[in-house]
Amino acid sequence: MTVSIVRFGGSNCDRDAERALEHLGIDAEIVWHEDGLPADATGVVLPGGFSYGDYLRAGAMAARSPIVAEVREAAAAGTPVLGICNGAQIGCESGLTEGAFTTNESARFQCERVHLRVERADTPWTAAYEEGEVIEVPIAHGEGRYEIDDDRLETLENDGRVLFRYCDADGEPSAAANPNGSKHNVAGVLGERETVAVLMPHPERATLPDVGPTDGQGVLRGFETA
Amino acid sequence: MSLADSDRELVVEELEREPTPAEAALFENLWSEHCAYRSSRPLLSAFESEGERVVVGPGDDAAVVALPDPETGENSDTYVTLGIESHNHPSYVDPFDGAATGVGGIVRDTLSMGAYPIALADSLYFGEFDREHSKYLLEGVVEGISHYGNCIGVPTVAGSVDFHPDYEGNPLVNVACVGLTDADRLVTAEAQEPGNKLVLVGNATGRDGLGGASFASEDLAEDAETEDRPAVQVGDPYAEKLLIEANEVLIEDGVIESARDLGAAGLGGASSELVAKGGLGAEIELERVHQREPNMNAVEILLAESQERMCYEVAPENVDRVREVAERFDLGCSVIGEVADGNYTCTFEGETVVDVDAHFLGEGAPMNDLPAEEPDAPETDLPDVDLEDALETVVSSPNAASKRWIYRQYDHEVGVRTSVGPGDDAAVVAVREADTGVAISSGAAPNWTDAAPYEGARAVALENATNVAATGATPLAAVDCLNGGNPEKSDVYGGFRAIVDGLAEMCETLSTPVVGGNVSLYNDSVAGPIPPTPTLAVVGAKAGYDAPPLSVEPEGELVLVGDRALESGDARLGGSEYLARFDGSDRFPALPEEPAALIETLAAVADDDSTLAVHDVGHGGLAVALAEMVTPDAGLEASIPGDDPAGALFHEQPGRALIQTDDPEAVREAFDGVAPVTELGRATDEGRLEIDVGDDRLEVDAATIGDWRATIERELD
């Protein structure tokens, strides 16, 4: 099995995702977007970065690229797809997941470690955790505030498609622990199928033990369990 | 500004004719202070730039240093590149774009060497923080660096921010970049072979940034913010990111013979310097340059400082491959001419517009022999301040306060190499290619060099080395960014000469070669000259990527090493934040007698199993360093000997470190004969700092310290 990491012009966490997956023993390769999605891709990462410079709206250009149409087809057929940071923005822009990630409440880029509460442990991306477990993973974004209208958020929550919420060290999703003003502290959501997930925090930056904590490994292991 | 009369005479004598307008413009820019270092080069020979690790020294786009093999200590085949650049004047006129393009320039200098950029460090200097204009500049500069650096995916892992009233009319933005390359990938900016093609890759050339080099070589005028805006370029980090990746493919494919990025003086600067370094010339057809706007003339094409462009020397059979790669990354590409024997020539629409000897163009500028006046040593005039007030004021001063508001806006983790990030003494970046941790510290100290330029610059070098050693790394090499005022003023030039000599002396003492750098003069405005500011970026190496934390653990003893004042009872407060806040003057502290042994020993002790935490003592003195180590879960009880509490707590002698250890006796033994060791007290499991000093007892809890240290974020959030 080989996970395809889709590189757009401006992607900058593609190599990081590759290194992190390979550390976990998951085969991965970087795919240039113009070359199309390999037919035998067993999973897809939409990595972080600034695709097309984010000059229109974060993720908006990449969402309309031919390869993302192929990713959507693969996702519908059950191939696991994980969007991280800019990849999460692309996921929402392309309709893989609901809602949108927009400008942080601070209107500034924020790079820091945050706590996340695992809302469900019965998905491929969270099978390594307990429900309610608090993990520490970094964020690095200027446009990570999750927005969605109230009715759709309620449906999303009722359907159990909220995967992670920003919380304090004790697991409380408080306003103070919300780094960017996301609605209901939402940090990551599932698509229609639970094999599709997007999140703003960077699990690949919390995977390699030689540079720090490894709480993010469980998310990437989703490619093994999905 | 136009070519000075005396320079014009030299040019006419060499050419045996009047220069064409394009030649005159080239000479004006390439012979400017910014490009030709006419006032500083006579001083720069003070630096020792050679050493066993040095692969490429000064004079190329960036320096190259071999990392030691962690097993044998011999040079490995893995190299790091080091470069530093200033973007001072543009950042005053347009802080966002000025700072952003500063990042872009130093990253391209890294690409030129066949390297991939892995870390950035920014040292920033502004007027007093309580001035609205300083805050405006700070916000714009930080946002510009954040915008550009984050987008191109290079982590900003280290740096410094200082405030001083004399930067009011002229802030400084100094950016350093570390890149990764190896023996096979290395290329230089030295043209190799006549007949090879010169290929321009990257953004189209437009009429932006015309005359940037000469703009950087004058004092800032009062109306600079409006008048000089056209001289500032606008950056496009998306194009830079594409250029980084295209360069990576070209280097991996081995199709680049030599490379130079287009910076000051644009295409004319880059192409002429490239061929001059190889002792060659060039034949360039300017109309072949891909252009962004119509009807550009020869001078504009030659000198525009449009960003995100590289000039490559490519063998004729590889040109198609370069075109193909450029096209894949949506980058413009034009074959503009070739390397040739003889002169550097440019034609435009059939007419020869430049025909000069490239070496004369690059190296022919006469050096300035300027009068220098030694600065006076200050007299001693100490304020009388309540100790508790002093503690709060110094810990919360913008210079000592937390810089989290700033580095939080920088992506400091992209690349998954960052083991120790900003906010610590030095950053540590994992170079897994060589199993080596690369430590990076960058900064200067305007209060120090303002009070005592020579000793202050020695102190800056020692301070950066101490930061690196506090992570357990040994300094490898350094690059400097020497910022000064108008050198035509003899006292300014005297101060500048003193920082050059001081920096050179301490780097040589520490066996840390200064392998490259940048000089920025004319940082002068109606508000007066800046303090002479020698930013030094030091990189060190260690086996592995772990470093002891800065924060204290709730166990073990606390030891201070290297403090000469506690040993002798003669604390000197010159250059301290304490005197800056409370007005006063004093002599500058005496520096350690054995700095090289001190650094070596500190690096070894930091890596010892019994060491729990290490923190460099620098800006703000011992009081600030102690406060920074306290957390909500662990505190310190310190008893400081002597009868001069203010002196002991606030003097800023560099080359000191606080070490929390299980084995104070081992620390004492390690430093025996190297530096004084003072046992100060112990760690506690309460988040409080308790200091007994003289007849005073100071107590403060972690929450209050956190509140004091939040000066910058409280004001700007």
mmCIF file of N, CA, C and O in Angstrom, chain B residues 88 159 401 416-417 499:
data_model
loop_
_atom_site.group_PDB
_atom_site.id
_atom_site.type_symbol
_atom_site.label_atom_id
_atom_site.label_comp_id
_atom_site.label_asym_id
_atom_site.label_seq_id
_atom_site.Cartn_x
_atom_site.Cartn_y
_atom_site.Cartn_z
ATOM 1 N N ASN B 88 17.226 47.128 6.115
ATOM 2 C CA ASN B 88 16.899 48.162 7.085
ATOM 3 C C ASN B 88 16.092 49.312 6.491
ATOM 4 O O ASN B 88 14.995 49.616 6.950
ATOM 5 N N GLY B 159 16.240 34.194 16.893
ATOM 6 C CA GLY B 159 16.340 35.619 16.582
ATOM 7 C C GLY B 159 16.385 36.442 17.843
ATOM 8 O O GLY B 159 16.604 35.926 18.944
ATOM 9 N N ALA B 401 11.297 41.268 28.286
ATOM 10 C CA ALA B 401 9.993 40.598 28.319
ATOM 11 C C ALA B 401 9.903 39.485 27.281
ATOM 12 O O ALA B 401 10.717 39.384 26.361
ATOM 13 N N VAL B 416 9.714 19.710 10.223
ATOM 14 C CA VAL B 416 9.851 18.727 11.324
ATOM 15 C C VAL B 416 11.304 18.463 11.734
ATOM 16 O O VAL B 416 11.706 17.339 11.965
ATOM 17 N N ARG B 417 12.058 19.542 11.830
ATOM 18 C CA ARG B 417 13.438 19.423 12.325
ATOM 19 C C ARG B 417 13.625 20.143 13.650
ATOM 20 O O ARG B 417 14.674 20.012 14.282
ATOM 21 N N ILE B 499 33.267 48.106 16.939
ATOM 22 C CA ILE B 499 32.468 46.866 16.996
ATOM 23 C C ILE B 499 33.059 45.804 16.069
ATOM 24 O O ILE B 499 33.003 44.614 16.377
#
